[in-house]
Coordinates of C-alpha atoms and ligand atoms in Angstrom, one line a residue:
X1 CA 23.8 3.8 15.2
X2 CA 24.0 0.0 16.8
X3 CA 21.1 -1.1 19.1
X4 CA 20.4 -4.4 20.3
X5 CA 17.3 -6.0 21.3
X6 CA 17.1 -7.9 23.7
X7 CA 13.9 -10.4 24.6
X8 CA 14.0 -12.4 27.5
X9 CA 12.1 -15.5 28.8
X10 CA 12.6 -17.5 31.8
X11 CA 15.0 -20.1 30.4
X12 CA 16.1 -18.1 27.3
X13 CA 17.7 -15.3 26.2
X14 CA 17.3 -14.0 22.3
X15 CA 18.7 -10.8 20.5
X16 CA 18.7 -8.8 17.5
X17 CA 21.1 -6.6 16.5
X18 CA 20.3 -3.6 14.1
X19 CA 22.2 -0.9 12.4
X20 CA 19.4 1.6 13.1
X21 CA 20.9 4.2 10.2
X22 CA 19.5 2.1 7.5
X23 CA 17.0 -0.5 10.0
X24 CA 19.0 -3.1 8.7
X25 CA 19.4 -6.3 11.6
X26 CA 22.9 -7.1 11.5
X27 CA 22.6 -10.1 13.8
X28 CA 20.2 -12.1 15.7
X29 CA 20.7 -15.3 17.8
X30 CA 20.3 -15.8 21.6
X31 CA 20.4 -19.3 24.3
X32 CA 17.6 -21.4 24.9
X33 CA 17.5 -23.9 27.9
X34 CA 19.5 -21.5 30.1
X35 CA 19.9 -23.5 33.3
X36 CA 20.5 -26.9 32.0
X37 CA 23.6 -28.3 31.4
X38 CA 22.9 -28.1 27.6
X39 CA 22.1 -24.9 26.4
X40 CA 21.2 -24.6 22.7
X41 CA 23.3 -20.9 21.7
X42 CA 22.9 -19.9 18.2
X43 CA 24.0 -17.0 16.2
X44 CA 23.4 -15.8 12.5
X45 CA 25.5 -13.1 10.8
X46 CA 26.5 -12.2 7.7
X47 CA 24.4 -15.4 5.6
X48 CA 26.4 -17.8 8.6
X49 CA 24.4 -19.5 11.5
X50 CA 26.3 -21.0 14.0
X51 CA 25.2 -23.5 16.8
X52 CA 26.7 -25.0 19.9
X53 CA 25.8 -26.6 22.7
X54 CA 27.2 -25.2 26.3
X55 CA 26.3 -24.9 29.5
X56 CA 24.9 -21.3 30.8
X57 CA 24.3 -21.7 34.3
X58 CA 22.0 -18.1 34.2
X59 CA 21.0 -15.5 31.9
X60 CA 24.1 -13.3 33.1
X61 CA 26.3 -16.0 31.5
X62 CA 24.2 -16.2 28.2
X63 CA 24.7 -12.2 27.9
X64 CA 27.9 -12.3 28.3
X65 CA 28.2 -15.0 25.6
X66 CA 26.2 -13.0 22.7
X67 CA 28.2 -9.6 23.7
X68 CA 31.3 -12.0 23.3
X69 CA 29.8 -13.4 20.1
X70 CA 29.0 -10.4 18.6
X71 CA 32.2 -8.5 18.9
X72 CA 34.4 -11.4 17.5
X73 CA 36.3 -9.9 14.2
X74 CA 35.1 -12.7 12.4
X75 CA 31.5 -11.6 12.6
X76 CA 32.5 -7.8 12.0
X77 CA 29.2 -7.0 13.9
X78 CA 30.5 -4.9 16.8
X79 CA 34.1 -3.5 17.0
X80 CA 33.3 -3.7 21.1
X81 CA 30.2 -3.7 23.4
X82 CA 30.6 0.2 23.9
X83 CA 29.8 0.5 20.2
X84 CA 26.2 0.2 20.9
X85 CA 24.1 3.2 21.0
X86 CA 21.8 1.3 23.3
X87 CA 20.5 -1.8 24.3
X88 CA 16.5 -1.7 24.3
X89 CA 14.4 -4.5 26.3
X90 CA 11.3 -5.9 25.2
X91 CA 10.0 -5.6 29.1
X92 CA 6.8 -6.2 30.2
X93 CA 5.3 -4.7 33.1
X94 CA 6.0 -2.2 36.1
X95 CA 3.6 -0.4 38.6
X96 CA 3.4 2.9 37.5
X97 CA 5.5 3.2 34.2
X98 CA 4.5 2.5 30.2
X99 CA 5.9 3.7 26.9
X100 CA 9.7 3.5 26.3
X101 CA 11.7 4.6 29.5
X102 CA 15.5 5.3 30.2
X103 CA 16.4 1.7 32.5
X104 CA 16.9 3.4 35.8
X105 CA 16.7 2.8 39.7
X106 CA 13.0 4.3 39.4
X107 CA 12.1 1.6 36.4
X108 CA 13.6 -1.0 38.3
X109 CA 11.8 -0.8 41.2
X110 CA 8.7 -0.2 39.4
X111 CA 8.9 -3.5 37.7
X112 CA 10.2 -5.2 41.2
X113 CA 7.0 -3.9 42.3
X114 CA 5.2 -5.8 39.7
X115 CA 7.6 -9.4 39.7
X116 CA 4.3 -11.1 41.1
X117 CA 1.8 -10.0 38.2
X118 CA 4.4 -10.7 35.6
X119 CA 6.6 -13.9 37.2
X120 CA 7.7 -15.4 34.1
X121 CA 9.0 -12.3 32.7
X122 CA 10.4 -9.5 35.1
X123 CA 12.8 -11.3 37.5
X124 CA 15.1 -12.2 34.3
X125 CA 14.6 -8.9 32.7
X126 CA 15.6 -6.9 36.3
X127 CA 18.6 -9.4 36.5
X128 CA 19.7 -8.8 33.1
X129 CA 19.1 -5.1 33.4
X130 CA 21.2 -4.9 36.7
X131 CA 23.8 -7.1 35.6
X132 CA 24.3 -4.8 32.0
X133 CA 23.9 -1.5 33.9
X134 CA 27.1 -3.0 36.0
X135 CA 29.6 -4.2 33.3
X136 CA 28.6 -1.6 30.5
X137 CA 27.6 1.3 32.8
X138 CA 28.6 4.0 29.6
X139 CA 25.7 1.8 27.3
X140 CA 22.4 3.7 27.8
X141 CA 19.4 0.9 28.7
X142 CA 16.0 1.2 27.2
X143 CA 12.6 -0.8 28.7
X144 CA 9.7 -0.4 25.9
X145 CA 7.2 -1.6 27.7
X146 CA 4.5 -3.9 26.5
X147 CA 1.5 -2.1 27.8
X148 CA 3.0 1.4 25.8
X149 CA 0.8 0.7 22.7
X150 CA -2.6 -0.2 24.8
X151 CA -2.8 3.1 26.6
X152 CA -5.6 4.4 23.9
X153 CA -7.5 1.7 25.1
X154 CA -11.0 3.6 26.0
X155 CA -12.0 3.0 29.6
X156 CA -14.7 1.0 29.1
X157 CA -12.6 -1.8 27.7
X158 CA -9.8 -1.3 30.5
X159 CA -11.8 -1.4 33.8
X160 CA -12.9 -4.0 35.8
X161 CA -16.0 -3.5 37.6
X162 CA -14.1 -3.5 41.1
X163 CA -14.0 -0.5 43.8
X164 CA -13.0 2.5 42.0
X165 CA -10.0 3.0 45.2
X166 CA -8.4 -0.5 43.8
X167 CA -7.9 1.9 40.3
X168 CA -7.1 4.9 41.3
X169 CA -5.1 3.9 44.6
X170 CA -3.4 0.4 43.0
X171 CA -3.7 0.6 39.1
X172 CA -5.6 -2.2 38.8
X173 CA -6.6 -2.4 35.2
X174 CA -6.7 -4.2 31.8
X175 CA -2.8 -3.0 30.9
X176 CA -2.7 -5.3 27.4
X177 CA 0.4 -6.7 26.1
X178 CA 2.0 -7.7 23.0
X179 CA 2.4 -4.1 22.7
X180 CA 5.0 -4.5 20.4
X181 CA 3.8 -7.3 17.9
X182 CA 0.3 -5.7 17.5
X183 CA 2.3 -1.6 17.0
X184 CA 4.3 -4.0 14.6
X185 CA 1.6 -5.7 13.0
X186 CA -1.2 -2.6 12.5
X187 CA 1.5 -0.3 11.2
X188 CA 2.5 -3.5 8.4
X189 CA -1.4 -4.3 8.1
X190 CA -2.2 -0.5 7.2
X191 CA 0.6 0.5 4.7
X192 CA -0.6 -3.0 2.9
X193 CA -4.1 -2.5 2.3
X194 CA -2.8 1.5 2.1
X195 CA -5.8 2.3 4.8
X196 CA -4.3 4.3 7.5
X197 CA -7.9 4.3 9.2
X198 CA -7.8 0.2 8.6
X199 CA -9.7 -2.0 11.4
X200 CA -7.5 -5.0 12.3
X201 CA -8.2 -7.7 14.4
X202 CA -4.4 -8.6 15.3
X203 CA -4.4 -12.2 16.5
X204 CA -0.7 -12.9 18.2
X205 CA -0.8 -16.9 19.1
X206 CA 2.3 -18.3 20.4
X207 CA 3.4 -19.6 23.8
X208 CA 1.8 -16.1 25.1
X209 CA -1.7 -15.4 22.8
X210 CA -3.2 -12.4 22.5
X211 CA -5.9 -10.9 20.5
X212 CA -5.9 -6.6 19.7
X213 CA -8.4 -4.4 18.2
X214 CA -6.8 -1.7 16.6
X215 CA -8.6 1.1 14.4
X216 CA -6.5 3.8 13.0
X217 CA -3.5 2.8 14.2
X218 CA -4.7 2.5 17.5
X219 CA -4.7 -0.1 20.3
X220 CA -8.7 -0.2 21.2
X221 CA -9.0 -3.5 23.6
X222 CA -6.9 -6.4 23.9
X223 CA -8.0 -10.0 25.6
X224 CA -4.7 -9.6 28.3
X225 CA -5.6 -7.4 30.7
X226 CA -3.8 -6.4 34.4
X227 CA -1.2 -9.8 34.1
X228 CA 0.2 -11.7 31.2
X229 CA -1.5 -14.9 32.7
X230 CA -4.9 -13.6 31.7
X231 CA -7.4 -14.0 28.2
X232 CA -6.1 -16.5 25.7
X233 CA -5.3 -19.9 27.3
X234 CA -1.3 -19.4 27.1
X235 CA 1.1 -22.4 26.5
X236 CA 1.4 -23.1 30.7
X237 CA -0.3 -20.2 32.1
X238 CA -4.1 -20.0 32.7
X239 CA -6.1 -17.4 30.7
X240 CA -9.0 -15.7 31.4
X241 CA -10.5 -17.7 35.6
X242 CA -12.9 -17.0 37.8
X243 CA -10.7 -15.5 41.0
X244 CA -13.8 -17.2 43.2
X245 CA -13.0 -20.7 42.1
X246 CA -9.6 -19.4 43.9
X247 CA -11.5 -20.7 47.7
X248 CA -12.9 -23.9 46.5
X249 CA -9.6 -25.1 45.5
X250 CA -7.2 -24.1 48.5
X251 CA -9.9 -25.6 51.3
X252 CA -10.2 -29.2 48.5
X253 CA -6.0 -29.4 48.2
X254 CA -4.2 -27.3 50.9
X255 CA -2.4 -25.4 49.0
X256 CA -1.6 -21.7 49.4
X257 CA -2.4 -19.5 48.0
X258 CA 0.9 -18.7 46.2
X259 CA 0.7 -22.5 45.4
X260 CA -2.6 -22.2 43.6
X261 CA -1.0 -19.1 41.7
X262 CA 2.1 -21.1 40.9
X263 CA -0.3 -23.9 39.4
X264 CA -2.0 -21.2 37.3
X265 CA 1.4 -19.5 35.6
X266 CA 3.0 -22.6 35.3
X267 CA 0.9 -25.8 35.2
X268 CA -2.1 -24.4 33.9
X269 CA -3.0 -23.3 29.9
X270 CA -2.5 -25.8 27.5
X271 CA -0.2 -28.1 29.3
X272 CA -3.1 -28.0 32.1
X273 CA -5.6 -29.8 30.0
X274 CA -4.0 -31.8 27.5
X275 CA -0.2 -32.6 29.3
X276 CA 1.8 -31.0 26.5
X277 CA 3.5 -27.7 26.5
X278 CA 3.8 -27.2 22.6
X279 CA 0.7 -26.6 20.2
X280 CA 3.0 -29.4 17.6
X281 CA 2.5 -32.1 20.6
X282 CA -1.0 -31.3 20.8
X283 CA -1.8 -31.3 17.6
X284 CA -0.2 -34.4 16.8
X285 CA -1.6 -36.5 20.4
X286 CA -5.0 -34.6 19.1
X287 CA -4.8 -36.6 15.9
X288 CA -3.7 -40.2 17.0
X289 CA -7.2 -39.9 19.3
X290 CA -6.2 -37.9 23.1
X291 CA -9.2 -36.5 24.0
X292 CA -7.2 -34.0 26.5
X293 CA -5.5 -32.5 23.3
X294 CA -9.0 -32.3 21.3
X295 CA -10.5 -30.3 24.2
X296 CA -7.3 -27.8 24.5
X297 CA -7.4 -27.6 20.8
X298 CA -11.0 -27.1 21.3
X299 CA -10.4 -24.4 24.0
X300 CA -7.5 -22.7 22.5
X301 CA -10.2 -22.0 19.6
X302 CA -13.0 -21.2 21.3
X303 CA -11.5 -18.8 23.6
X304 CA -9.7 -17.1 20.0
X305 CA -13.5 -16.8 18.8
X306 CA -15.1 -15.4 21.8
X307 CA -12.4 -12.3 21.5
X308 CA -12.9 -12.4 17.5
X309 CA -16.1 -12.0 18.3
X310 CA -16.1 -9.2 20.8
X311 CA -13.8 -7.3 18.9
X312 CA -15.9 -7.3 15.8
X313 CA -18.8 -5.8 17.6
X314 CA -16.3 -3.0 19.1
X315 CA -14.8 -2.1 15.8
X316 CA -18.2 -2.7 13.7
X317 CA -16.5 -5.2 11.2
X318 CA -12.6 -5.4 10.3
X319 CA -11.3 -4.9 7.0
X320 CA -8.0 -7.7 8.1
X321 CA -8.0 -10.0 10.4
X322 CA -4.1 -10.9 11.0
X323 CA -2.1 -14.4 12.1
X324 CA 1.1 -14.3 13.7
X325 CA 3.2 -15.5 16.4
X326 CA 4.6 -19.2 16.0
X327 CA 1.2 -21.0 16.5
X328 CA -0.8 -17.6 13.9
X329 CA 2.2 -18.1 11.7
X330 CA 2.2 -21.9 11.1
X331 CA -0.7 -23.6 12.1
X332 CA -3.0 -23.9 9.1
X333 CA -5.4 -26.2 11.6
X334 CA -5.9 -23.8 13.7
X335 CA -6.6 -21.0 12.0
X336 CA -9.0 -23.1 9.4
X337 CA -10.5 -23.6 12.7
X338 CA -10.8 -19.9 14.1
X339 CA -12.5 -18.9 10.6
X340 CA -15.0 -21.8 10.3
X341 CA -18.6 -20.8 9.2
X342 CA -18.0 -17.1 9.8
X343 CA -19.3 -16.1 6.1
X344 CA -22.4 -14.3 7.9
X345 CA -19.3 -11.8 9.0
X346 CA -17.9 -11.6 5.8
X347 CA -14.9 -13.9 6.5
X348 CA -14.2 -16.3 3.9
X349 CA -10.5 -18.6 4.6
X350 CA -8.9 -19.5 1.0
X351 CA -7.9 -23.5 2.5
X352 CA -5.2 -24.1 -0.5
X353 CA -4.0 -20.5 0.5
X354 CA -3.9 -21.1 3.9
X355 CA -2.7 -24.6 3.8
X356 CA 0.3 -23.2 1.3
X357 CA 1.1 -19.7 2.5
X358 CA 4.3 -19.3 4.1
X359 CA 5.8 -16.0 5.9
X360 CA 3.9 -12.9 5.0
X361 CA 0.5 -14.0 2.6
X362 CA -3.1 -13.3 2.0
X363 CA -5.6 -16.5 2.9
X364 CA -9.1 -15.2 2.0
X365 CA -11.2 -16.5 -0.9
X366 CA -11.9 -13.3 -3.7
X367 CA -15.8 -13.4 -1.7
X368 CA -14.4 -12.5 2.1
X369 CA -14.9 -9.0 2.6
X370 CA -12.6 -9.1 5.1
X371 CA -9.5 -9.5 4.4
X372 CA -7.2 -13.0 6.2
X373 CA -3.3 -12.7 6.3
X374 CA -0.5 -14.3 8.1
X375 CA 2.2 -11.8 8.9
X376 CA 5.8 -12.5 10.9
X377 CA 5.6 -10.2 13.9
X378 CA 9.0 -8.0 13.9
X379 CA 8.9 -7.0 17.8
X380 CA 12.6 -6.1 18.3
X381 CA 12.3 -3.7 15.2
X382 CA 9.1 -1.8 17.3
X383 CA 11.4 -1.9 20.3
X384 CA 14.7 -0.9 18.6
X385 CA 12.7 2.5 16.8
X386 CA 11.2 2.7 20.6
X387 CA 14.7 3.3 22.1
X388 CA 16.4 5.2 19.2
X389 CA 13.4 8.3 19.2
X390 CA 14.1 8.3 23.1
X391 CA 17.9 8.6 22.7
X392 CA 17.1 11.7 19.7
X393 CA 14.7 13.0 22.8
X394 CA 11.8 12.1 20.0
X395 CA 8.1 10.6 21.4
Ligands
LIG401 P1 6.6 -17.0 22.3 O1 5.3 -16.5 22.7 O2 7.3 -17.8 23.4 O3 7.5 -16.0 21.6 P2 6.3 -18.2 19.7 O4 5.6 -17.1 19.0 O5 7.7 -18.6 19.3 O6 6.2 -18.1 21.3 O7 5.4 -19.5 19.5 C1 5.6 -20.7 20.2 C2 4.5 -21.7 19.8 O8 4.4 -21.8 18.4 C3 4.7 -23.1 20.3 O9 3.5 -23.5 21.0 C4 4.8 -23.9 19.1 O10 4.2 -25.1 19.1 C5 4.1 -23.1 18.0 N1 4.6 -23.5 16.7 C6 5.9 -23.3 16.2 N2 6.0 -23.8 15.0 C7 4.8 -24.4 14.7 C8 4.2 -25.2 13.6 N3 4.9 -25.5 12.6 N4 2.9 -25.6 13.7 C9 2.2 -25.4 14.8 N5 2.6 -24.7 15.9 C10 3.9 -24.2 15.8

């Protein structure tokens, strides 16, 4: 049984593709830069990687390309397309509708309904999901929606304190995302320290950050709540604002207000305060004395505390606290920085094991009674299990 996983950005498209008998991932590769006249497409199969540069115009011509790529003999990954079982999407958000769904006119208008909140994800994903249910109409699609794993969240930690109507008659709530890398992560966390009751603080830092409580397996809060623009200060989007500073600024520039939004999902986050998009650039201009990339670095890690903290009250202590994402994964700076002076918590950071550790590896000293890892997230896995239990009519 073949699935692919498909994850979609604005200006990329990336896959894997898994042999769901075994959970072995036969292939993975995708396009970056779609809409530039130099695309970056890459595909590994079989111990080969292959890159090329070409131009894909939109993501319907990137598709295309993998699907292409993938049934080419010389790969021996697909016979054809319609040898997939199903192609699952690591979708986002949709008013309404959670959990793992069949793609369907109902799931696409929900998410249509919901382009606004989520305007960095859902017009691609609804493009891509139109475009497939056209040209392989016989392929069953599956959304596994980010917000799936927060929906044990207790209310407490998913309302805002706004007019109960704007809940019950508009949904307004903290959804969570990330659903996948922190289902991926807790389940990994658990069967390592063998603890299915573990209390993990799941710390997701990449272009999108997150952080997740989790206890028993269980998504208890998470810092992103009704949009994916909201919590962590993201790579260009804003984070956790004050909607009344919203006034102030239209009156002072003239913008609109879809301006001012546009400013906060794409101008805002990390690029707003130090100029660069990329925590590497930051880092580096931080070093070389750019006081805008000290403070971001500055924010970035405070903001990472003041959830740390939070969720360390709500679960009473952790027994793992868990890096991953590409900034979690590979930035020994920050997370040094993130576990400075926490000892009164139990939290102790190894530095030679966290400046050495690479992929999945403990960082605590022998005295932290908590427990430090870094841990590669496997989302498309999470998504790819997601869309075979619907297909068996499983949960
Ligand atoms: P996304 O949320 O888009 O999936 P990723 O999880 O791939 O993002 O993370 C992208 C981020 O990871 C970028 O900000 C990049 O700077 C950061 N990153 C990647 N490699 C490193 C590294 N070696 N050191 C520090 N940051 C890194």
């Amino acid at each position: 049984m073949k699935i692919l996983v498909a994850n979609l950005g604005s200006t990329s498209f990336k896959y894997r593709l898994f042999d769901m008998t075994t959970e072995t991932m036969l292939a993975r590769g995708g396009v970056e830069r779609i809409g530039s006249p130099s695309s970056r497409c890459f595909v590994e199969a079989g111990g080969q990687c292959e890159e090329a540069t070409i131009e894909a115009r939109d993501h319907a011509v990137a598709v295309r390309l993998c699907l292409q790529q993938l049934s080419d003999p010389k790969r021996g990954c697909l016979s054809d397309p319609s040898e997939l079982a199903a192609i699952g999407f690591k979708a986002v958000h949709a008013q309404g509708v959670s959990g793992a769904q069949r793609v369907d006119e109902r799931v696409l208008s929900a998410m249509e309904a919901y382009a606004d909140v989520a305007p960095a994800h859902n017009p691609p994903y609804i493009r891509v999901m139109r475009l497939l249910a056209k040209e392989l109409s016989q392929i069953p699609l599956v959304a596994a929606f980010e917000t799936g794993f927060h929906q044990t969240i207790p209310d407490a930690e998913r309302y805002y304190a706004v007019p109960r109507e704007w809940v019950e008659k508009h949904g307004i709530l903290k959804y969570g995302f990330h659903g996948a890398s922190h289902r991926f992560i807790a389940e990994r966390t658990a069967r390592l320290l063998n603890k299915p009751e573990a209390k993990i603080i799941s710390c997701h830092l990449g272009g999108s950050s997150s952080l997740c409580a989790v206890a028993s397996g269980t998504s208890r809060a998470c810092s992103l709540g009704m949009s994916p623009q909201s919590g962590l200060p993201h790579n260009n989007r804003v984070g956790d604002f004050d909607v009344f500073a919203l006034p102030a600024l239209m009156r002072a520039t003239g913008k609109t207000v879809e301006q001012v939004l546009d400013d906060l999902a794409n101008r805002s986050g990390m690029l707003g305060l130090s100029g660069y998009n990329d925590i590497r650039d930051i880092q580096k201009a931080a070093a070389s004395g750019e006081e805008n990339a000290r403070l971001a670095l500055d924010v970035f890690v405070a903001s990472i505390r003041h959830y740390l903290g939070a969720y360390l009250l709500l679960l009473n202590g952790a027994d793992a606290i868990v890096f991953t994402g590409g900034i979690g994964e590979n930035s020994t700076h920050i997370r040094e920085a993130i576990c400075a002076d926490l000892d009164w918590f139990g939290i102790d950071l190894d530095r030679r094991k966290n400046n050495e550790a690479k992929g999945e590896a403990a960082i605590h000293s022998a005295n932290s009674r908590v427990q430090l890892w870094i841990m590669p997230t496997n989302e498309e896995i999470i998504v790819a299990r997601q869309a075979k239990d619907l297909l068996s009519g499983g949960r």
